CSV table of C-alpha atoms in Angstrom, one decimal:
chain,number,residue,atom,x,y,z
U,1172,MET,CA,16.4,10.4,-15.4
U,1173,ALA,CA,16.0,12.3,-12.1
U,1174,CYS,CA,13.5,15.1,-12.4
U,1175,GLU,CA,13.2,18.4,-10.6
U,1176,GLY,CA,12.4,18.1,-6.9
U,1177,VAL,CA,12.7,14.2,-6.9
U,1178,LEU,CA,14.7,14.2,-3.6
U,1179,LEU,CA,13.8,16.1,-0.4
U,1180,GLY,CA,15.8,16.4,2.7
U,1181,MET,CA,14.8,17.8,6.1
U,1182,GLY,CA,17.2,18.5,8.9
U,1183,ASN,CA,19.3,20.8,11.0
U,1184,PRO,CA,21.2,23.3,8.9
U,1185,LEU,CA,24.4,24.1,10.7
U,1186,LEU,CA,27.5,26.1,9.8
U,1187,ASP,CA,30.5,23.9,10.4
U,1188,ILE,CA,33.4,25.7,12.2
U,1189,SER,CA,36.2,23.4,11.4
U,1190,ALA,CA,39.7,23.4,12.8
U,1191,VAL,CA,42.6,21.0,13.4
U,1192,VAL,CA,43.1,20.8,17.2
U,1193,ASP,CA,45.0,18.5,19.5
U,1194,GLU,CA,44.1,15.8,22.1
U,1195,GLU,CA,44.5,18.3,24.9
U,1196,PHE,CA,41.8,20.5,23.4
U,1197,LEU,CA,39.4,17.5,23.2
U,1198,SER,CA,40.1,16.3,26.8
U,1199,ARG,CA,39.7,19.9,28.1
U,1200,PHE,CA,36.2,20.1,26.7
U,1201,GLY,CA,35.4,16.4,27.4
U,1202,ILE,CA,35.1,15.4,23.8
U,1203,LYS,CA,35.6,11.8,22.5
U,1204,LEU,CA,37.3,11.3,19.1
U,1205,ASN,CA,34.8,10.4,16.4
U,1206,ASP,CA,31.8,11.2,18.5
U,1207,ALA,CA,28.9,13.5,17.6
U,1208,ILE,CA,27.1,15.2,20.4
U,1209,LEU,CA,25.0,18.2,21.3
U,1210,ALA,CA,26.7,21.1,23.0
U,1211,GLU,CA,26.3,21.5,26.7
U,1212,GLU,CA,27.1,24.6,28.9
U,1213,LYS,CA,30.7,23.4,29.3
U,1214,HIS,CA,31.2,23.4,25.5
U,1215,LEU,CA,30.0,27.0,24.8
U,1216,PRO,CA,33.4,28.8,25.3
U,1217,MET,CA,34.9,26.4,22.8
U,1218,TYR,CA,33.3,28.1,19.8
U,1219,ASP,CA,35.0,31.4,20.6
U,1220,GLU,CA,38.3,29.7,21.3
U,1221,LEU,CA,38.2,27.9,17.9
U,1222,SER,CA,37.5,31.0,15.9
U,1223,THR,CA,40.1,33.2,17.7
U,1224,LYS,CA,43.0,30.8,18.4
U,1225,TYR,CA,42.7,28.3,15.5
U,1226,ASN,CA,42.8,28.5,11.7
U,1227,VAL,CA,39.1,27.8,11.2
U,1228,GLU,CA,37.1,27.2,8.0
U,1229,TYR,CA,33.4,28.0,7.8
U,1230,ILE,CA,31.5,25.4,5.7
U,1231,ALA,CA,27.7,25.0,5.3
U,1232,GLY,CA,26.9,21.7,7.1
U,1233,GLY,CA,24.4,19.8,9.0
U,1234,ALA,CA,24.1,16.0,8.2
U,1235,THR,CA,21.0,16.0,6.0
U,1236,GLN,CA,22.0,19.2,4.2
U,1237,ASN,CA,25.5,17.7,3.5
U,1238,SER,CA,23.9,14.5,2.0
U,1239,ILE,CA,21.4,16.6,-0.2
U,1240,ARG,CA,24.2,18.8,-1.4
U,1241,VAL,CA,26.4,15.8,-2.4
U,1242,ALA,CA,23.4,14.1,-4.2
U,1243,GLN,CA,22.8,17.4,-6.0
U,1244,TRP,CA,26.5,17.6,-7.0
U,1245,MET,CA,26.4,14.0,-8.2
U,1246,LEU,CA,23.2,14.5,-10.2
U,1247,GLN,CA,24.2,17.8,-11.9
U,1248,ILE,CA,20.6,18.6,-12.6
U,1249,PRO,CA,19.6,22.0,-11.2
U,1250,GLY,CA,16.8,21.8,-8.6
U,1251,ALA,CA,16.7,18.0,-8.5
U,1252,THR,CA,16.9,18.2,-4.7
U,1253,SER,CA,15.2,20.4,-2.1
U,1254,TYR,CA,15.8,20.9,1.6
U,1255,MET,CA,14.0,22.4,4.6
U,1256,GLY,CA,15.3,23.4,8.1
U,1257,CYS,CA,15.6,26.4,10.3
U,1258,ILE,CA,18.3,29.1,10.3
U,1259,GLY,CA,18.6,32.5,12.0
U,1260,LYS,CA,18.3,35.9,10.5
U,1261,ASP,CA,22.0,36.7,10.6
U,1262,LYS,CA,25.1,36.7,8.5
U,1263,PHE,CA,25.7,32.9,9.0
U,1264,GLY,CA,22.1,32.4,7.8
U,1265,GLU,CA,22.7,34.5,4.7
U,1266,GLU,CA,26.0,32.6,4.0
U,1267,MET,CA,24.1,29.4,4.2
U,1268,LYS,CA,21.4,30.5,1.8
U,1269,LYS,CA,24.1,31.7,-0.7
U,1270,ASN,CA,26.0,28.4,-0.3
U,1271,SER,CA,23.0,26.2,-0.9
U,1272,LYS,CA,21.7,28.1,-3.9
U,1273,ALA,CA,25.2,28.0,-5.4
U,1274,ALA,CA,25.1,24.2,-4.9
U,1275,GLY,CA,21.8,24.0,-6.9
U,1276,VAL,CA,19.6,22.9,-4.0
U,1277,ASN,CA,16.1,24.4,-3.8
U,1278,VAL,CA,16.1,25.5,-0.1
U,1279,HIS,CA,13.1,26.6,1.8
U,1280,TYR,CA,14.5,27.7,5.2
U,1281,TYR,CA,12.3,28.7,8.1
U,1282,GLU,CA,14.0,31.8,9.4
U,1283,ASP,CA,13.8,32.3,13.2
U,1284,GLU,CA,13.7,35.9,14.4
U,1285,THR,CA,15.3,35.2,17.8
U,1286,ALA,CA,17.9,32.5,17.7
U,1287,PRO,CA,21.2,32.6,15.8
U,1288,THR,CA,22.0,30.2,13.0
U,1289,GLY,CA,23.2,26.9,14.4
U,1290,THR,CA,26.9,26.0,14.4
U,1291,CYS,CA,28.8,22.8,14.7
U,1292,ALA,CA,32.3,22.6,16.0
U,1293,VAL,CA,34.3,20.2,13.9
U,1294,CYS,CA,37.4,19.2,15.9
U,1295,VAL,CA,39.9,17.4,13.7
U,1296,VAL,CA,42.7,15.3,15.2
U,1297,GLY,CA,44.8,13.1,13.0
U,1298,GLY,CA,42.2,13.3,10.2
U,1299,GLU,CA,39.4,12.0,12.5
U,1300,ARG,CA,36.6,14.3,13.4
U,1301,SER,CA,34.6,15.0,16.5
U,1302,LEU,CA,31.4,17.0,16.2
U,1303,VAL,CA,29.8,19.3,18.8
U,1304,ALA,CA,26.5,20.8,17.6
U,1305,ASN,CA,25.1,24.0,19.0
U,1306,LEU,CA,21.7,23.8,17.3
U,1307,SER,CA,20.4,27.3,18.2
U,1308,ALA,CA,18.0,28.2,15.4
U,1309,ALA,CA,18.1,24.7,13.9
U,1310,ASN,CA,16.3,23.6,17.1
U,1311,CYS,CA,13.4,26.0,16.4
U,1312,TYR,CA,11.9,24.3,13.3
U,1313,LYS,CA,8.1,24.2,13.5
U,1314,ILE,CA,5.7,21.9,11.8
U,1315,GLU,CA,3.7,25.0,10.8
U,1316,HIS,CA,6.4,25.9,8.3
U,1317,LEU,CA,6.2,22.4,6.8
U,1318,LYS,CA,2.4,22.7,6.5
U,1319,ARG,CA,2.5,25.9,4.5
U,1320,PRO,CA,1.3,25.1,0.9
U,1321,GLU,CA,4.5,26.4,-0.7
U,1322,ASN,CA,6.6,24.1,1.5
U,1323,PHE,CA,4.4,21.1,1.6
U,1324,ALA,CA,4.5,21.3,-2.2
U,1325,LEU,CA,8.2,20.1,-1.9
U,1326,VAL,CA,7.0,17.0,0.0
U,1327,GLU,CA,4.3,16.3,-2.6
U,1328,LYS,CA,6.7,16.7,-5.5
U,1329,ALA,CA,9.4,14.5,-4.0
U,1330,LYS,CA,9.5,10.7,-4.7
U,1331,TYR,CA,12.4,10.1,-2.2
U,1332,ILE,CA,12.6,11.7,1.2
U,1333,TYR,CA,15.7,11.6,3.5
U,1334,ILE,CA,16.0,12.8,7.1
U,1335,ALA,CA,19.0,12.3,9.3
U,1336,GLY,CA,18.3,11.0,12.9
U,1337,PHE,CA,19.5,14.3,14.3
U,1338,PHE,CA,16.1,15.9,13.3
U,1339,LEU,CA,14.4,13.6,15.8
U,1340,THR,CA,15.6,15.9,18.5
U,1341,VAL,CA,14.0,18.9,16.9
U,1342,SER,CA,10.7,18.1,15.2
U,1343,PRO,CA,9.5,14.5,15.4
U,1344,ASP,CA,6.0,15.6,14.5
U,1345,SER,CA,7.3,16.9,11.2
U,1346,ILE,CA,9.1,13.6,10.6
U,1347,GLN,CA,5.9,11.7,11.4
U,1348,LEU,CA,3.8,13.9,9.0
U,1349,VAL,CA,6.2,13.3,6.1
U,1350,ALA,CA,6.7,9.6,6.9
U,1351,GLU,CA,2.9,9.0,6.8
U,1352,HIS,CA,2.6,10.9,3.6
U,1353,ALA,CA,5.4,8.8,2.0
U,1354,ALA,CA,3.7,5.5,3.1
U,1355,ALA,CA,0.3,6.7,1.8
U,1356,ASN,CA,1.7,7.7,-1.5
U,1357,ASN,CA,4.2,4.8,-2.2
U,1358,LYS,CA,7.2,7.0,-1.8
U,1359,VAL,CA,10.6,6.0,-0.5
U,1360,PHE,CA,11.3,7.3,3.1
U,1361,MET,CA,14.8,7.1,4.5
U,1362,MET,CA,16.5,7.9,7.7
U,1363,ASN,CA,19.9,7.7,9.4
U,1364,LEU,CA,20.8,6.4,12.9
U,1365,SER,CA,23.1,9.4,12.9
U,1366,ALA,CA,24.8,9.1,16.3
U,1367,PRO,CA,24.9,6.8,19.3
U,1368,PHE,CA,23.1,9.4,21.5
U,1369,ILE,CA,20.1,9.4,19.1
U,1370,CYS,CA,19.8,5.6,19.5
U,1371,GLU,CA,20.2,5.9,23.3
U,1372,PHE,CA,18.3,9.0,24.4
U,1373,PHE,CA,15.8,9.5,21.6
U,1374,ARG,CA,14.7,5.9,21.3
U,1375,GLY,CA,11.0,6.7,21.7
U,1376,VAL,CA,10.7,9.0,18.7
U,1377,GLN,CA,13.1,6.9,16.7
U,1378,GLU,CA,10.9,3.8,17.3
U,1379,LYS,CA,7.8,5.8,16.2
U,1380,ALA,CA,9.4,6.7,12.9
U,1381,LEU,CA,11.1,3.4,12.2
U,1382,PRO,CA,8.1,1.5,10.8
U,1383,TYR,CA,7.9,4.0,8.0
U,1384,VAL,CA,11.6,3.8,7.1
U,1385,ASP,CA,12.4,2.0,3.8
U,1386,TYR,CA,16.2,2.6,4.0
U,1387,VAL,CA,18.1,2.8,7.3
U,1388,PHE,CA,21.6,4.2,7.1
U,1389,GLY,CA,24.2,4.2,9.8
U,1390,ASN,CA,27.8,3.3,10.8
U,1391,GLU,CA,29.0,0.4,12.8
U,1392,THR,CA,29.2,2.3,16.2
U,1393,GLU,CA,25.6,3.5,15.8
U,1394,ALA,CA,24.4,0.1,14.7
U,1395,ARG,CA,26.0,-1.5,17.8
U,1396,THR,CA,24.5,1.1,20.1
U,1397,PHE,CA,21.1,0.6,18.5
U,1398,ALA,CA,21.4,-3.2,19.2
U,1399,ARG,CA,22.7,-2.7,22.8
U,1400,VAL,CA,19.8,-0.4,23.7
U,1401,ARG,CA,17.4,-3.1,22.5
U,1402,GLY,CA,19.2,-5.9,24.4
U,1403,TRP,CA,20.1,-7.8,21.2
U,1404,GLU,CA,23.3,-9.1,22.7
U,1405,THR,CA,25.3,-9.1,19.5
U,1406,GLU,CA,28.1,-6.9,18.3
U,1407,ASN,CA,28.0,-8.4,14.9
U,1408,VAL,CA,27.2,-5.6,12.4
U,1409,GLU,CA,25.9,-8.0,9.7
U,1410,GLU,CA,23.5,-9.6,12.2
U,1411,ILE,CA,22.4,-6.2,13.5
U,1412,ALA,CA,21.7,-5.0,9.9
U,1413,LEU,CA,19.6,-8.0,9.3
U,1414,LYS,CA,17.6,-7.5,12.5
U,1415,ILE,CA,17.0,-3.8,11.7
U,1416,SER,CA,15.7,-4.6,8.2
U,1417,ALA,CA,13.4,-7.2,9.7
U,1418,LEU,CA,11.7,-4.8,12.2
U,1419,PRO,CA,8.0,-4.2,11.5
U,1420,LYS,CA,7.0,-1.9,8.7
U,1421,ALA,CA,3.9,0.4,8.4
U,1422,SER,CA,3.4,-0.2,4.7
U,1423,GLY,CA,4.2,-3.2,2.6
U,1424,THR,CA,5.0,-1.3,-0.6
U,1425,HIS,CA,8.8,-1.3,0.0
U,1426,LYS,CA,10.8,-3.8,2.0
U,1427,ARG,CA,13.3,-2.2,4.4
U,1428,ILE,CA,17.0,-2.2,3.3
U,1429,THR,CA,19.7,-1.5,6.0
U,1430,VAL,CA,23.0,0.1,4.8
U,1431,ILE,CA,25.8,0.2,7.4
U,1432,THR,CA,29.2,1.7,6.7
U,1433,GLN,CA,32.3,0.6,8.7
U,1434,GLY,CA,35.0,3.1,7.8
U,1435,CYS,CA,37.6,1.3,5.7
U,1436,ASP,CA,35.8,-2.1,6.2
U,1437,PRO,CA,33.2,-3.2,3.7
U,1438,VAL,CA,29.7,-1.7,3.5
U,1439,VAL,CA,27.0,-4.0,4.9
U,1440,VAL,CA,23.7,-4.1,3.0
U,1441,ALA,CA,20.9,-6.2,4.5
U,1442,GLU,CA,17.7,-7.0,2.6
U,1443,ASP,CA,15.3,-9.9,2.3
U,1444,GLY,CA,17.0,-11.8,5.1
U,1445,LYS,CA,20.4,-11.7,3.2
U,1446,VAL,CA,23.5,-9.7,3.8
U,1447,ARG,CA,25.9,-8.4,1.0
U,1448,LEU,CA,29.3,-6.8,1.6
U,1449,PHE,CA,30.7,-4.2,-0.7
U,1450,PRO,CA,34.4,-3.2,-0.4
U,1451,VAL,CA,35.2,0.6,-0.1
U,1452,ILE,CA,37.8,2.5,-2.0
U,1453,LEU,CA,40.9,2.4,0.2
U,1454,LEU,CA,42.8,5.7,0.6
U,1455,PRO,CA,46.5,6.0,1.6
U,1456,LYS,CA,46.7,7.7,5.1
U,1457,GLU,CA,48.7,10.6,3.7
U,1458,LYS,CA,45.8,11.5,1.4
U,1459,LEU,CA,43.3,11.7,4.2
U,1460,VAL,CA,42.4,15.4,5.1
U,1461,ASP,CA,39.5,14.8,7.4
U,1462,THR,CA,36.6,12.4,7.8
U,1463,ASN,CA,34.0,15.2,8.5
U,1464,GLY,CA,31.0,14.6,6.2
U,1465,ALA,CA,32.2,11.1,5.0
U,1466,GLY,CA,29.1,9.3,6.2
U,1467,ASP,CA,26.8,12.1,4.9
U,1468,ALA,CA,28.7,12.1,1.5
U,1469,PHE,CA,28.2,8.3,1.3
U,1470,VAL,CA,24.4,8.7,1.7
U,1471,GLY,CA,24.4,11.6,-0.8
U,1472,GLY,CA,26.2,9.5,-3.4
U,1473,PHE,CA,24.0,6.5,-2.7
U,1474,LEU,CA,20.8,8.6,-3.1
U,1475,SER,CA,22.0,10.2,-6.4
U,1476,GLN,CA,21.8,6.7,-8.0
U,1477,LEU,CA,18.7,5.5,-6.0
U,1478,VAL,CA,16.6,8.4,-7.4
U,1479,GLN,CA,17.6,7.3,-10.9
U,1480,GLU,CA,16.4,3.7,-10.0
U,1481,LYS,CA,19.9,2.2,-10.3
U,1482,SER,CA,20.9,-1.1,-8.6
U,1483,ILE,CA,22.0,-1.3,-5.0
U,1484,GLU,CA,25.6,-2.1,-6.3
U,1485,ASP,CA,25.6,1.2,-8.2
U,1486,CYS,CA,24.2,3.1,-5.2
U,1487,VAL,CA,26.9,1.7,-2.9
U,1488,ARG,CA,29.6,2.4,-5.5
U,1489,ALA,CA,28.5,6.0,-5.9
U,1490,GLY,CA,28.3,6.3,-2.1
U,1491,CYS,CA,31.9,5.1,-1.7
U,1492,TYR,CA,33.1,7.3,-4.6
U,1493,ALA,CA,31.5,10.4,-2.9
U,1494,ALA,CA,32.9,9.6,0.5
U,1495,ASN,CA,36.3,9.0,-1.0
U,1496,VAL,CA,36.2,12.5,-2.6
U,1497,ILE,CA,35.1,14.2,0.6
U,1498,ILE,CA,37.7,12.7,2.9
U,1499,GLN,CA,40.5,14.1,0.7
U,1500,ARG,CA,39.2,17.7,1.3
U,1501,SER,CA,38.4,19.8,4.3
U,1502,GLY,CA,34.8,19.4,5.5
U,1503,CYS,CA,31.9,18.3,3.2
U,1504,THR,CA,33.2,20.0,0.1
U,1505,TYR,CA,33.7,18.7,-3.5
U,1506,PRO,CA,35.3,19.7,-6.8
U,1507,GLU,CA,33.2,21.4,-9.4
U,1508,LYS,CA,32.1,18.3,-11.3
U,1509,PRO,CA,32.1,14.6,-10.2
U,1510,ASP,CA,33.9,12.0,-12.4
U,1511,PHE,CA,31.9,9.0,-11.2
U,1512,LYS,CA,31.5,6.4,-13.9
């Protein structure tokens, strides 16, 4: 059984500001459907417009935090998961703390005195989501917080550590510290490609972390961007997954397994030079509410079984189950109890 603190996540805690918008809204702010980007100057007026003109929902988010909360929900063991990231000292930050504690996650937030809690605009058109993150406080995470004994204790307690690629833009030195700890102590270290822009513009820090990564998660677009940036000259997701799992590793304790989701197409799992495909649970279009958090939920479901040392088949099945639940609800939210068998 999974014990207390078995799974640790580190990332950018963001409050999702989610609203159904239209194509005109996206084009006015220069946003592509299904993309995930960091906010620029031109996007800043959008947050006010969303909260004043649209029917918005505020949901605790941030990719890693979503995955950890879903894993916690699937496990139903209080405190099985913990999480670190940076929030502001404001009402959104308080909301986030309340939300995470209610979810059963042991959160150790670094609270920044100056910056507001980060937000992420979730623009939903026809059930598909586009994300624009204004990191604010999330961008202020410091390795000093991680090194404090009461926080590093979470790292020492965890047997599995998961960090989304988005954290590479904030604190690559924290990632490196945790990755090296995992390799030295035979722990399982996992990351996500997270977004095309991470693969393109943060390649240096991504490459530094990769040798330590035992499980690489991502979707088909991210995998293709990862391949293109490296000049691999293939669009074939199965081939790319194999190549990622064969990249050099810092420690030989665990082989690297690559897990790529492809929306409604099968999940690609590459390990030991072989590829396996797992079908997803298909959902009639009319039941789709929004895809926000679907990839995060897949990872959360997957991790909930991995920490119990279940087979890859079971991990993928749980990932597909969790993603299927989340896309039928607004944002990365879930019913009180899972009914995963």
